[in-house]
Tab-separated table of C-alpha atoms and ligand atoms in Angstrom:
chain	number	residue	atom	x	y	z
Q	12	MET	CA	-32.042	-12.883	-49.169
Q	13	ARG	CA	-32.313	-15.536	-46.588
Q	14	THR	CA	-28.597	-16.056	-46.429
Q	15	GLY	CA	-28.092	-12.323	-46.267
Q	16	ALA	CA	-30.543	-11.960	-43.375
Q	17	THR	CA	-28.909	-14.791	-41.460
Q	18	PHE	CA	-25.553	-13.245	-42.052
Q	19	ALA	CA	-26.775	-9.860	-40.829
Q	20	TYR	CA	-28.293	-11.519	-37.765
Q	21	SER	CA	-25.106	-13.390	-36.964
Q	22	ARG	CA	-23.074	-10.272	-37.310
Q	23	GLN	CA	-25.338	-8.433	-34.943
Q	24	LYS	CA	-25.295	-11.311	-32.527
Q	25	PHE	CA	-21.545	-11.419	-32.781
Q	26	ARG	CA	-21.416	-7.710	-32.079
Q	27	MET	CA	-23.648	-8.140	-29.040
Q	28	VAL	CA	-21.540	-10.984	-27.736
Q	29	GLY	CA	-18.487	-8.810	-28.335
Q	30	GLN	CA	-20.016	-5.963	-26.367
Q	31	ALA	CA	-20.991	-8.270	-23.533
Q	32	GLN	CA	-17.474	-9.661	-23.405
Q	33	HIS	CA	-16.045	-6.186	-23.527
Q	34	GLU	CA	-18.343	-5.096	-20.710
Q	35	GLU	CA	-17.421	-8.159	-18.674
Q	36	LYS	CA	-13.733	-7.422	-19.205
Q	37	ARG	CA	-14.185	-3.777	-18.227
Q	38	VAL	CA	-16.004	-4.763	-15.042
Q	39	SER	CA	-13.352	-7.307	-14.153
Q	40	THR	CA	-10.562	-4.801	-14.847
Q	41	GLU	CA	-12.297	-2.252	-12.621
Q	42	ARG	CA	-12.767	-4.876	-9.957
Q	43	ILE	CA	-9.121	-5.940	-9.972
Q	44	GLU	CA	-7.898	-2.348	-9.998
Q	45	GLY	CA	-10.178	-1.572	-7.066
Q	46	LEU	CA	-8.959	-4.621	-5.170
Q	47	ALA	CA	-5.325	-3.733	-5.837
Q	48	ALA	CA	-5.875	-0.091	-4.810
Q	49	VAL	CA	-7.537	-1.115	-1.542
Q	50	LEU	CA	-4.835	-3.674	-0.869
Q	51	THR	CA	-2.046	-1.177	-1.565
Q	52	ALA	CA	-3.640	1.445	0.680
Q	53	VAL	CA	-4.048	-1.085	3.497
Q	54	ARG	CA	-0.478	-2.319	3.026
Q	55	ASN	CA	1.089	1.114	3.007
Q	56	SER	CA	-0.657	2.837	5.883
Q	57	GLU	CA	-1.110	1.580	9.365
Q	58	GLY	CA	-4.566	1.397	10.863
Q	59	MET	CA	-6.452	2.051	7.615
Q	60	THR	CA	-10.231	2.220	8.061
Q	61	GLN	CA	-13.010	1.920	5.503
Q	62	PRO	CA	-13.965	5.626	5.656
Q	63	ARG	CA	-10.326	6.602	5.098
Q	64	LEU	CA	-10.054	4.069	2.288
Q	65	THR	CA	-12.986	5.708	0.519
Q	66	GLN	CA	-11.092	9.010	0.463
Q	67	HIS	CA	-7.797	7.362	-0.292
Q	68	VAL	CA	-8.650	5.204	-3.303
Q	69	GLY	CA	-11.315	7.464	-4.790
Q	70	LEU	CA	-14.037	4.801	-4.975
Q	71	GLY	CA	-17.580	4.950	-3.617
Q	72	ARG	CA	-18.394	3.691	-0.137
Q	73	SER	CA	-20.297	0.631	-1.282
Q	74	VAL	CA	-17.622	-0.331	-3.815
Q	75	VAL	CA	-14.934	-0.042	-1.134
Q	76	ALA	CA	-17.046	-2.149	1.260
Q	77	GLN	CA	-17.410	-4.784	-1.463
Q	78	ARG	CA	-13.686	-4.851	-2.259
Q	79	VAL	CA	-12.798	-5.042	1.442
Q	80	ALA	CA	-15.200	-7.965	1.886
Q	81	GLU	CA	-13.695	-9.712	-1.118
Q	82	LEU	CA	-10.132	-9.250	0.150
Q	83	GLU	CA	-11.180	-10.480	3.586
Q	84	SER	CA	-12.740	-13.617	2.209
Q	85	ALA	CA	-9.622	-14.181	0.094
Q	86	GLY	CA	-7.666	-14.103	3.360
Q	87	LEU	CA	-5.556	-11.124	2.306
Q	88	ILE	CA	-6.714	-8.503	4.777
Q	89	THR	CA	-8.188	-8.723	8.231
Q	90	ASP	CA	-9.472	-6.762	11.220
Q	91	ASP	CA	-7.042	-4.954	13.438
Q	92	GLY	CA	-9.263	-3.529	16.161
Q	93	TYR	CA	-11.207	-0.282	15.875
Q	94	GLY	CA	-10.138	3.147	14.687
Q	95	PRO	CA	-11.168	6.471	16.228
Q	96	SER	CA	-14.872	7.254	15.923
Q	97	THR	CA	-15.950	10.400	14.138
Q	98	GLY	CA	-19.372	10.507	15.789
Q	99	GLY	CA	-21.009	7.202	14.913
Q	100	ARG	CA	-19.813	3.663	15.330
Q	101	ALA	CA	-16.008	3.368	15.487
Q	102	PRO	CA	-14.670	2.090	12.148
Q	103	ARG	CA	-12.790	-1.185	11.901
Q	104	ARG	CA	-9.082	-0.871	11.343
Q	105	LEU	CA	-7.739	-3.065	8.559
Q	106	ARG	CA	-4.386	-4.665	8.033
Q	107	ILE	CA	-2.782	-6.986	5.552
Q	108	ARG	CA	-2.850	-10.570	6.785
Q	109	ALA	CA	0.936	-10.534	7.064
Q	110	GLU	CA	1.126	-14.123	8.278
Q	111	ALA	CA	-0.580	-15.584	5.182
Q	112	GLY	CA	2.726	-16.060	3.368
Q	113	TYR	CA	6.399	-15.176	3.084
Q	114	VAL	CA	8.489	-13.261	0.613
Q	115	VAL	CA	12.217	-13.666	0.119
Q	116	GLY	CA	14.629	-10.792	-0.514
Q	117	VAL	CA	18.107	-11.345	-1.940
Q	118	ASP	CA	20.616	-8.504	-2.024
Q	119	ILE	CA	23.749	-9.274	-4.014
Q	120	THR	CA	26.487	-6.649	-3.753
Q	121	ALA	CA	30.057	-6.719	-5.012
Q	122	GLN	CA	31.376	-8.383	-1.863
Q	123	ARG	CA	28.401	-9.405	0.194
Q	124	LEU	CA	25.197	-11.363	-0.018
Q	125	VAL	CA	22.234	-10.674	2.248
Q	126	VAL	CA	19.166	-12.916	2.233
Q	127	GLY	CA	16.063	-12.060	4.184
Q	128	VAL	CA	12.642	-13.564	4.728
Q	129	ALA	CA	9.758	-11.201	5.399
Q	130	ASP	CA	6.045	-11.482	6.035
Q	131	LEU	CA	3.467	-9.992	3.676
Q	132	ALA	CA	3.660	-6.636	5.468
Q	133	GLY	CA	7.345	-6.469	4.501
Q	134	THR	CA	8.616	-6.968	8.043
Q	135	LEU	CA	11.932	-8.807	7.954
Q	136	LEU	CA	11.652	-11.908	10.128
Q	137	ALA	CA	15.250	-12.966	9.723
Q	138	GLN	CA	18.269	-12.186	7.609
Q	139	LEU	CA	21.514	-13.970	6.893
Q	140	GLU	CA	24.653	-12.482	5.491
Q	141	GLU	CA	27.656	-14.021	3.795
Q	142	VAL	CA	30.797	-12.697	2.159
Q	143	VAL	CA	30.844	-13.450	-1.580
Q	144	ASP	CA	32.680	-12.125	-4.593
Q	145	VAL	CA	30.231	-11.224	-7.332
Q	146	ALA	CA	33.090	-11.740	-9.816
Q	147	ASP	CA	32.952	-15.491	-9.045
Q	148	GLY	CA	29.989	-15.612	-11.426
Q	149	PRO	CA	26.266	-16.329	-11.156
Q	150	ASP	CA	26.385	-20.034	-10.414
Q	151	ALA	CA	28.682	-19.704	-7.386
Q	152	VAL	CA	26.866	-16.676	-5.965
Q	153	LEU	CA	23.341	-17.974	-6.575
Q	154	THR	CA	24.209	-21.400	-5.168
Q	155	THR	CA	25.242	-19.624	-1.958
Q	156	ALA	CA	22.055	-17.546	-2.051
Q	157	GLU	CA	19.952	-20.700	-2.451
Q	158	ARG	CA	21.682	-22.324	0.502
Q	159	LEU	CA	20.902	-19.299	2.684
Q	160	ILE	CA	17.275	-19.223	1.486
Q	161	ASP	CA	16.922	-22.969	2.180
Q	162	ASP	CA	18.353	-22.504	5.690
Q	163	HIS	CA	15.900	-19.708	6.337
Q	164	LEU	CA	12.889	-21.587	5.075
Q	165	GLU	CA	13.861	-24.679	6.967
Q	166	SER	CA	14.124	-22.708	10.193
Q	167	ILE	CA	10.685	-21.260	9.509
Q	168	GLY	CA	9.449	-24.657	8.433
Q	169	ARG	CA	7.114	-23.528	5.675
Q	170	ILE	CA	8.825	-24.048	2.354
Q	171	ALA	CA	5.581	-24.221	0.394
Q	172	ARG	CA	4.468	-20.722	1.241
Q	173	VAL	CA	6.980	-18.521	-0.551
Q	174	TRP	CA	4.756	-16.000	-2.305
Q	175	ALA	CA	7.381	-14.023	-4.174
Q	176	ILE	CA	11.095	-13.314	-4.439
Q	177	GLY	CA	12.881	-9.995	-5.010
Q	178	ILE	CA	16.529	-9.888	-6.032
Q	179	GLY	CA	19.007	-7.033	-6.413
Q	180	VAL	CA	22.363	-7.038	-8.230
Q	181	PRO	CA	25.085	-4.379	-8.523
Q	182	GLY	CA	24.670	-3.746	-12.241
Q	183	PRO	CA	22.223	-2.774	-14.990
Q	184	VAL	CA	19.170	-5.028	-15.190
Q	185	GLU	CA	16.675	-5.472	-17.982
Q	186	PHE	CA	13.607	-5.526	-15.792
Q	187	ARG	CA	11.283	-7.211	-18.287
Q	188	THR	CA	13.458	-10.327	-18.627
Q	189	GLY	CA	15.003	-10.301	-15.146
Q	190	GLN	CA	18.549	-10.453	-16.516
Q	191	PRO	CA	21.664	-8.347	-15.915
Q	192	VAL	CA	22.887	-6.752	-19.142
Q	193	ALA	CA	26.617	-6.136	-19.686
Q	194	PRO	CA	27.236	-5.393	-15.991
Q	195	PRO	CA	30.700	-3.767	-15.589
Q	196	ILE	CA	31.720	-5.498	-12.349
Q	197	MET	CA	29.928	-8.832	-12.778
Q	198	PRO	CA	31.897	-11.046	-15.185
Q	199	GLY	CA	29.855	-14.019	-16.387
Q	200	TRP	CA	26.489	-12.486	-15.443
Q	201	ASP	CA	25.614	-10.924	-18.796
Q	202	ARG	CA	22.119	-12.156	-19.754
Q	203	TYR	CA	22.183	-14.831	-17.040
Q	204	PRO	CA	18.556	-15.751	-16.168
Q	205	VAL	CA	18.826	-14.793	-12.477
Q	206	ARG	CA	15.101	-14.214	-12.021
Q	207	ASP	CA	14.036	-17.421	-13.751
Q	208	ARG	CA	16.544	-19.578	-11.884
Q	209	LEU	CA	15.203	-18.569	-8.458
Q	210	ALA	CA	11.587	-18.541	-9.649
Q	211	GLN	CA	11.858	-22.114	-10.848
Q	212	ARG	CA	13.720	-23.379	-7.824
Q	213	TYR	CA	11.199	-21.981	-5.336
Q	214	GLY	CA	8.099	-22.215	-7.509
Q	215	ALA	CA	7.337	-18.573	-6.853
Q	216	PRO	CA	7.275	-15.465	-9.014
Q	217	ALA	CA	10.545	-13.516	-8.816
Q	218	TRP	CA	11.764	-10.092	-9.911
Q	219	LEU	CA	15.270	-8.761	-10.459
Q	220	ASP	CA	16.347	-5.137	-10.269
Q	221	ASN	CA	19.537	-3.156	-9.810
Q	222	ASP	CA	20.687	-2.441	-6.277
Q	223	VAL	CA	20.176	1.331	-6.400
Q	224	ASN	CA	16.554	1.001	-7.517
Q	225	LEU	CA	15.990	-1.311	-4.565
Q	226	LEU	CA	17.541	1.203	-2.164
Q	227	ALA	CA	15.234	3.885	-3.557
Q	228	LEU	CA	12.290	1.525	-3.085
Q	229	ALA	CA	13.355	0.720	0.487
Q	230	GLU	CA	13.534	4.442	1.193
Q	231	LEU	CA	10.098	4.956	-0.338
Q	232	ARG	CA	8.512	2.210	1.760
Q	233	THR	CA	10.241	2.853	5.090
Q	234	ASN	CA	10.898	6.607	5.219
Q	235	PRO	CA	7.670	8.577	5.839
Q	236	ALA	CA	9.217	11.674	4.218
Q	237	ALA	CA	9.849	9.642	1.074
Q	238	SER	CA	6.355	8.192	0.812
Q	239	ALA	CA	4.909	11.671	1.366
Q	240	ALA	CA	7.229	13.278	-1.194
Q	241	ARG	CA	5.914	11.386	-4.250
Q	242	ASN	CA	8.738	12.676	-6.486
Q	243	MET	CA	12.000	11.501	-5.049
Q	244	LEU	CA	15.529	11.314	-6.318
Q	245	TYR	CA	17.689	8.806	-4.500
Q	246	MET	CA	21.429	8.829	-4.988
Q	247	ARG	CA	23.728	6.178	-3.679
Q	248	ALA	CA	27.381	7.170	-3.405
Q	249	ASP	CA	29.612	4.306	-2.423
Q	250	VAL	CA	32.161	2.364	-4.455
Q	251	GLY	CA	29.504	2.608	-7.151
Q	252	VAL	CA	27.514	5.766	-7.805
Q	253	GLY	CA	23.965	5.586	-9.099
Q	254	ALA	CA	20.502	7.038	-8.770
Q	255	GLY	CA	16.950	5.781	-8.479
Q	256	LEU	CA	13.898	7.786	-9.482
Q	257	VAL	CA	10.503	7.737	-7.828
Q	258	VAL	CA	7.792	9.400	-9.898
Q	259	LYS	CA	4.371	9.968	-8.319
Q	260	GLY	CA	5.084	7.373	-5.671
Q	261	GLU	CA	6.384	4.702	-8.027
Q	262	LEU	CA	9.815	3.579	-9.072
Q	263	TYR	CA	10.596	4.780	-12.584
Q	264	ARG	CA	12.813	2.400	-14.555
Q	265	GLY	CA	12.638	3.906	-18.040
Q	266	ALA	CA	12.235	1.908	-21.242
Q	267	ASN	CA	14.689	-0.880	-20.422
Q	268	GLY	CA	15.434	-0.557	-16.730
Q	269	SER	CA	18.516	1.648	-16.800
Q	270	ALA	CA	16.978	4.974	-15.718
Q	271	GLY	CA	19.150	6.646	-13.095
Q	272	ASP	CA	22.404	4.922	-14.055
Q	273	ILE	CA	24.458	8.101	-13.681
Q	274	GLY	CA	27.713	6.640	-12.371
Q	275	HIS	CA	29.241	6.331	-15.815
Q	276	VAL	CA	28.283	9.715	-17.185
Q	277	ALA	CA	31.440	11.614	-18.181
Q	278	ILE	CA	31.973	14.849	-16.262
Q	279	PRO	CA	34.262	17.772	-17.193
Q	280	GLU	CA	36.407	17.225	-14.078
Q	281	GLY	CA	36.731	13.521	-14.919
Q	282	GLY	CA	39.884	13.928	-16.986
Q	283	ASP	CA	41.490	10.619	-17.863
Q	284	ALA	CA	40.685	8.830	-14.611
Q	285	ILE	CA	40.145	5.192	-15.555
Q	286	CYS	CA	36.805	3.730	-14.503
Q	287	ARG	CA	36.027	0.082	-13.772
Q	288	CYS	CA	33.540	0.205	-16.657
Q	289	GLY	CA	36.475	0.599	-19.071
Q	290	ASN	CA	35.768	4.237	-19.908
Q	291	THR	CA	37.566	7.291	-18.586
Q	292	GLY	CA	36.322	10.383	-16.777
Q	293	CYS	CA	33.138	8.830	-15.311
Q	294	LEU	CA	31.540	10.491	-12.276
Q	295	GLU	CA	32.095	7.263	-10.336
Q	296	ALA	CA	35.798	7.186	-11.250
Q	297	VAL	CA	36.445	10.611	-9.692
Q	298	ALA	CA	33.814	10.894	-6.957
Q	299	GLY	CA	33.119	7.278	-5.890
Q	300	GLY	CA	34.739	5.130	-3.231
Q	301	ALA	CA	37.513	3.892	-5.532
Q	302	ALA	CA	38.554	7.499	-6.161
Q	303	LEU	CA	38.615	8.199	-2.407
Q	304	ALA	CA	40.777	5.130	-1.837
Q	305	ARG	CA	43.104	6.011	-4.718
Q	306	GLU	CA	43.493	9.688	-3.794
Q	307	GLY	CA	43.674	8.832	-0.103
Q	308	ARG	CA	46.522	6.458	-0.838
Q	309	MET	CA	48.284	9.219	-2.742
Q	310	LEU	CA	47.858	11.580	0.225
Q	311	ALA	CA	49.314	8.904	2.487
Q	312	ASP	CA	52.247	8.080	0.195
Q	313	THR	CA	53.166	11.753	-0.181
Q	314	ARG	CA	52.541	12.386	3.537
Q	315	GLN	CA	50.190	15.245	2.705
Q	316	SER	CA	47.839	13.531	5.122
Q	317	PRO	CA	49.543	12.456	8.347
Q	318	ALA	CA	46.399	10.616	9.481
Q	319	LEU	CA	46.171	8.548	6.284
Q	320	ALA	CA	49.928	7.922	6.327
Q	321	ALA	CA	49.461	6.462	9.795
Q	322	THR	CA	46.571	4.303	8.599
Q	323	LEU	CA	48.628	3.055	5.672
Q	324	ALA	CA	51.569	2.217	7.921
Q	325	GLU	CA	49.263	0.353	10.285
Q	326	THR	CA	46.973	-1.525	7.909
Q	327	GLY	CA	48.825	-1.493	4.610
Q	328	THR	CA	45.867	0.038	2.795
Q	329	VAL	CA	43.605	3.100	2.599
Q	330	ARG	CA	39.861	2.480	2.348
Q	331	PRO	CA	37.184	5.099	1.613
Q	332	LEU	CA	36.105	4.797	5.252
Q	333	ASP	CA	39.667	5.657	6.357
Q	334	VAL	CA	39.381	8.987	4.536
Q	335	THR	CA	36.194	9.739	6.517
Q	336	LEU	CA	37.854	8.683	9.775
Q	337	ALA	CA	40.875	10.889	9.037
Q	338	ALA	CA	38.549	13.822	8.262
Q	339	GLU	CA	36.801	13.224	11.585
Q	340	LYS	CA	40.174	13.535	13.306
Q	341	GLY	CA	40.543	16.950	11.670
Q	342	ASP	CA	42.994	15.969	8.923
Q	343	PRO	CA	42.815	18.890	6.409
Q	344	ALA	CA	43.885	16.875	3.337
Q	345	ALA	CA	41.272	14.163	4.004
Q	346	ARG	CA	38.626	16.833	4.543
Q	347	ALA	CA	39.541	18.517	1.269
Q	348	LEU	CA	39.318	15.183	-0.540
Q	349	LEU	CA	35.784	14.554	0.781
Q	350	GLN	CA	34.806	18.118	-0.099
Q	351	ARG	CA	35.978	17.606	-3.663
Q	352	SER	CA	33.959	14.401	-3.985
Q	353	ALA	CA	30.906	16.173	-2.533
Q	354	HIS	CA	31.359	19.051	-4.944
Q	355	LEU	CA	31.445	16.694	-7.953
Q	356	LEU	CA	28.423	14.703	-6.775
Q	357	GLY	CA	26.603	17.967	-6.035
Q	358	GLY	CA	27.276	19.176	-9.568
Q	359	MET	CA	25.688	16.055	-11.008
Q	360	LEU	CA	22.784	16.319	-8.576
Q	361	ALA	CA	22.196	19.941	-9.631
Q	362	THR	CA	21.762	18.714	-13.205
Q	363	LEU	CA	19.379	15.978	-12.102
Q	364	VAL	CA	17.383	18.333	-9.885
Q	365	SER	CA	17.003	20.761	-12.792
Q	366	PHE	CA	15.982	17.964	-15.104
Q	367	TYR	CA	13.592	16.180	-12.803
Q	368	ASN	CA	12.468	18.662	-10.099
Q	369	PRO	CA	12.046	16.227	-7.195
Q	370	ASN	CA	10.697	17.414	-3.859
Q	371	LEU	CA	12.947	15.067	-1.927
Q	372	LEU	CA	16.554	14.095	-2.509
Q	373	VAL	CA	17.886	11.259	-0.374
Q	374	ILE	CA	21.572	10.431	-0.375
Q	375	GLY	CA	22.641	6.973	0.739
Q	376	GLY	CA	25.567	4.553	0.663
Q	377	GLY	CA	28.964	4.803	2.328
Q	378	ILE	CA	28.905	8.588	1.963
Q	379	VAL	CA	26.345	8.804	4.789
Q	380	ARG	CA	29.149	8.108	7.266
Q	381	ALA	CA	30.893	11.290	6.017
Q	382	ARG	CA	27.747	13.397	6.384
Q	383	ALA	CA	29.426	16.123	8.481
Q	384	HIS	CA	32.017	16.712	5.767
Q	385	VAL	CA	29.941	16.415	2.610
Q	386	LEU	CA	26.312	17.436	3.119
Q	387	ALA	CA	26.915	21.199	3.186
Q	388	ALA	CA	29.078	21.037	0.040
Q	389	ILE	CA	26.465	18.932	-1.796
Q	390	ARG	CA	23.707	21.343	-0.819
Q	391	GLU	CA	25.795	24.318	-1.846
Q	392	ALA	CA	26.506	22.844	-5.295
Q	393	ILE	CA	22.834	22.032	-5.846
Q	394	TYR	CA	21.498	25.418	-4.741
Q	395	ARG	CA	24.176	27.351	-6.598
Q	396	ARG	CA	23.533	25.627	-9.902
Q	397	SER	CA	19.782	25.030	-9.935
Q	398	LEU	CA	16.954	27.411	-10.745
Q	399	PRO	CA	15.128	28.705	-7.659
Q	400	LEU	CA	11.871	27.110	-8.791
Q	401	ALA	CA	13.549	23.684	-8.952
Q	402	THR	CA	14.752	23.932	-5.357
Q	403	GLN	CA	11.998	25.934	-3.645
Q	404	ASP	CA	10.347	22.818	-2.190
Q	405	LEU	CA	13.383	20.563	-2.308
Q	406	ARG	CA	14.276	18.733	0.847
Q	407	ILE	CA	17.718	17.125	1.008
Q	408	GLU	CA	18.525	14.410	3.512
Q	409	MET	CA	20.853	11.533	4.173
Q	410	SER	CA	19.353	8.056	4.290
Q	411	SER	CA	18.849	6.611	7.738
Q	412	LEU	CA	18.386	3.040	6.535
Q	413	PRO	CA	21.011	0.702	7.993
Q	414	ASP	CA	23.639	0.083	5.317
Q	415	ASP	CA	23.405	-3.704	5.473
Q	416	LEU	CA	19.599	-3.917	5.340
Q	417	GLY	CA	18.645	-1.331	2.719
Q	418	GLY	CA	19.094	-3.634	-0.265
Q	419	VAL	CA	17.280	-6.620	1.204
Q	420	THR	CA	14.448	-4.380	2.429
Q	421	GLY	CA	14.087	-3.022	-1.099
Q	422	ALA	CA	14.157	-6.546	-2.553
Q	423	VAL	CA	11.331	-7.610	-0.231
Q	424	HIS	CA	9.242	-4.574	-1.206
Q	425	LEU	CA	9.930	-5.174	-4.894
Q	426	ALA	CA	8.461	-8.670	-4.521
Q	427	LEU	CA	5.442	-7.368	-2.585
Q	428	ASP	CA	4.746	-4.423	-4.890
Q	429	GLU	CA	4.870	-6.643	-7.954
Q	430	VAL	CA	2.863	-9.546	-6.625
Q	431	PHE	CA	0.099	-7.201	-5.385
Q	432	SER	CA	0.033	-5.039	-8.538
Q	433	PRO	CA	-3.277	-5.194	-10.469
Q	434	GLY	CA	-1.842	-7.152	-13.415
Q	435	ARG	CA	-0.326	-9.868	-11.208
Q	436	LEU	CA	-3.158	-9.954	-8.686
Q	437	ALA	CA	-5.585	-10.732	-11.504
Q	438	ARG	CA	-3.534	-13.794	-12.340
Q	439	TRP	CA	-3.460	-15.416	-8.907
Q	440	LEU	CA	-6.358	-14.056	-6.831
Q	441	ASP	CA	-8.716	-16.908	-7.714
Q	442	ALA	CA	-6.067	-19.451	-6.722
Q	443	GLY	CA	-5.759	-17.783	-3.289
Q	444	SER	CA	-2.004	-17.248	-3.415
Q	445	PRO	CA	0.803	-16.801	-5.967
Q	446	ALA	CA	2.796	-19.628	-4.360
Q	447	GLY	CA	3.517	-22.333	-6.906
Q	448	GLN	CA	2.948	-19.984	-9.845
Q	449	PRO	CA	6.372	-18.699	-10.932
Q	450	TYR	CA	5.095	-17.735	-14.406
Q	451	ILE	CA	3.001	-14.824	-13.137
Q	452	ALA	CA	6.167	-12.705	-12.980
Q	453	THR	CA	6.516	-12.834	-16.739
Q	454	ASP	CA	4.552	-10.554	-18.986
Q	455	ASP	CA	3.757	-13.258	-21.474
Q	456	MET	CA	0.762	-15.412	-20.492
Q	457	LEU	CA	1.858	-17.992	-23.072
Q	458	GLU	CA	4.781	-18.926	-20.858
Q	459	ARG	CA	2.333	-20.430	-18.422
Q	460	PRO	CA	2.803	-24.203	-18.388
Q	461	ALA	CA	-0.117	-26.350	-19.570
B	502	LIG	ZN1	32.517	4.270	-15.761
């Protein structure tokens, strides 16, 4: 009896302790989520005030006041003057304390490396660019990237305050592990621990993503139409063709990180055009920059395009940009070539619009330069082949982000979004900063060093 009673008592006690722990965990989860929501709202809109925050994050006034006070004492947000009064005392405007730390963005493209350092508001303070060949492999390219980062940090003079690093590469990335997986144009990079290498070197959490996702993220964070749209499809058409998806204001990567990788989908018009991925008939192989260069060269060789023939005679080559320049001079063959590319891209976009029903489609990459010759054809293909309901609220625009800064801007915002997300914030808030804690980028707490 006695033993039984004790046992029953212990079980009840255990249950009570369990409930208390559960309650404590729930409260702390709510607290962190509230802190992250307030922080995100302050980060993403200028001149945020406490009354607006209350509407924005859907928490009560006193809870918002508490979270704001907590973030202020943690040194993450601060006063930024007073907002407009709505009758009573003018509300304080809040801003992220941008100067509290730095984030590093690294944009690796096929032929170019851009490294930028930004403050915690995502404002680029400086960027350096260098020509690289991604085919030289990860060690050569990342050694160059590290040299540029070191130069930057030295010029700023605050090496210890790197809070986070975002990196983009021109190939498929497994987001969870921060590794490229079987990237078609990046020999030697398959499963290379890009994220972990930079995280360890700078003692800061790092994240790796593919370049198109980062362009979509840059668009989302810098284009007011994109942040208002919530459901955005971003397509980059350049040498590579790919898409990035934003769902309800957040980048959607799919199960493994490859969502939006549409460049290597076979299309009926693809025929036997050989693609750099090794397959034939890919969208990229017939509508991307390589196709423009190849077909443009053919038009020059056969003299169907006098403008491109002149370019070839002068420079010995035909680049995608030369096709656009020839079209601008009124060359009919070059115009027809751009129209064909636009038609093929538009066909793919019609499928994506039907599948996903975005309210904003942004087109970026080298194609932006050819806007006058492609936008109407892309629109036409989308509207002709999509259901009216799918396009009734659809806005289509060309990206206005500068070509050389889009990737690095996205990389910086990747680092900021991740480091301020509820799950990560919970892991560093008590320490005051994520600097010196590279392991918080990984999902597995066990990887934390003793
Ligand atoms: Zn392909």
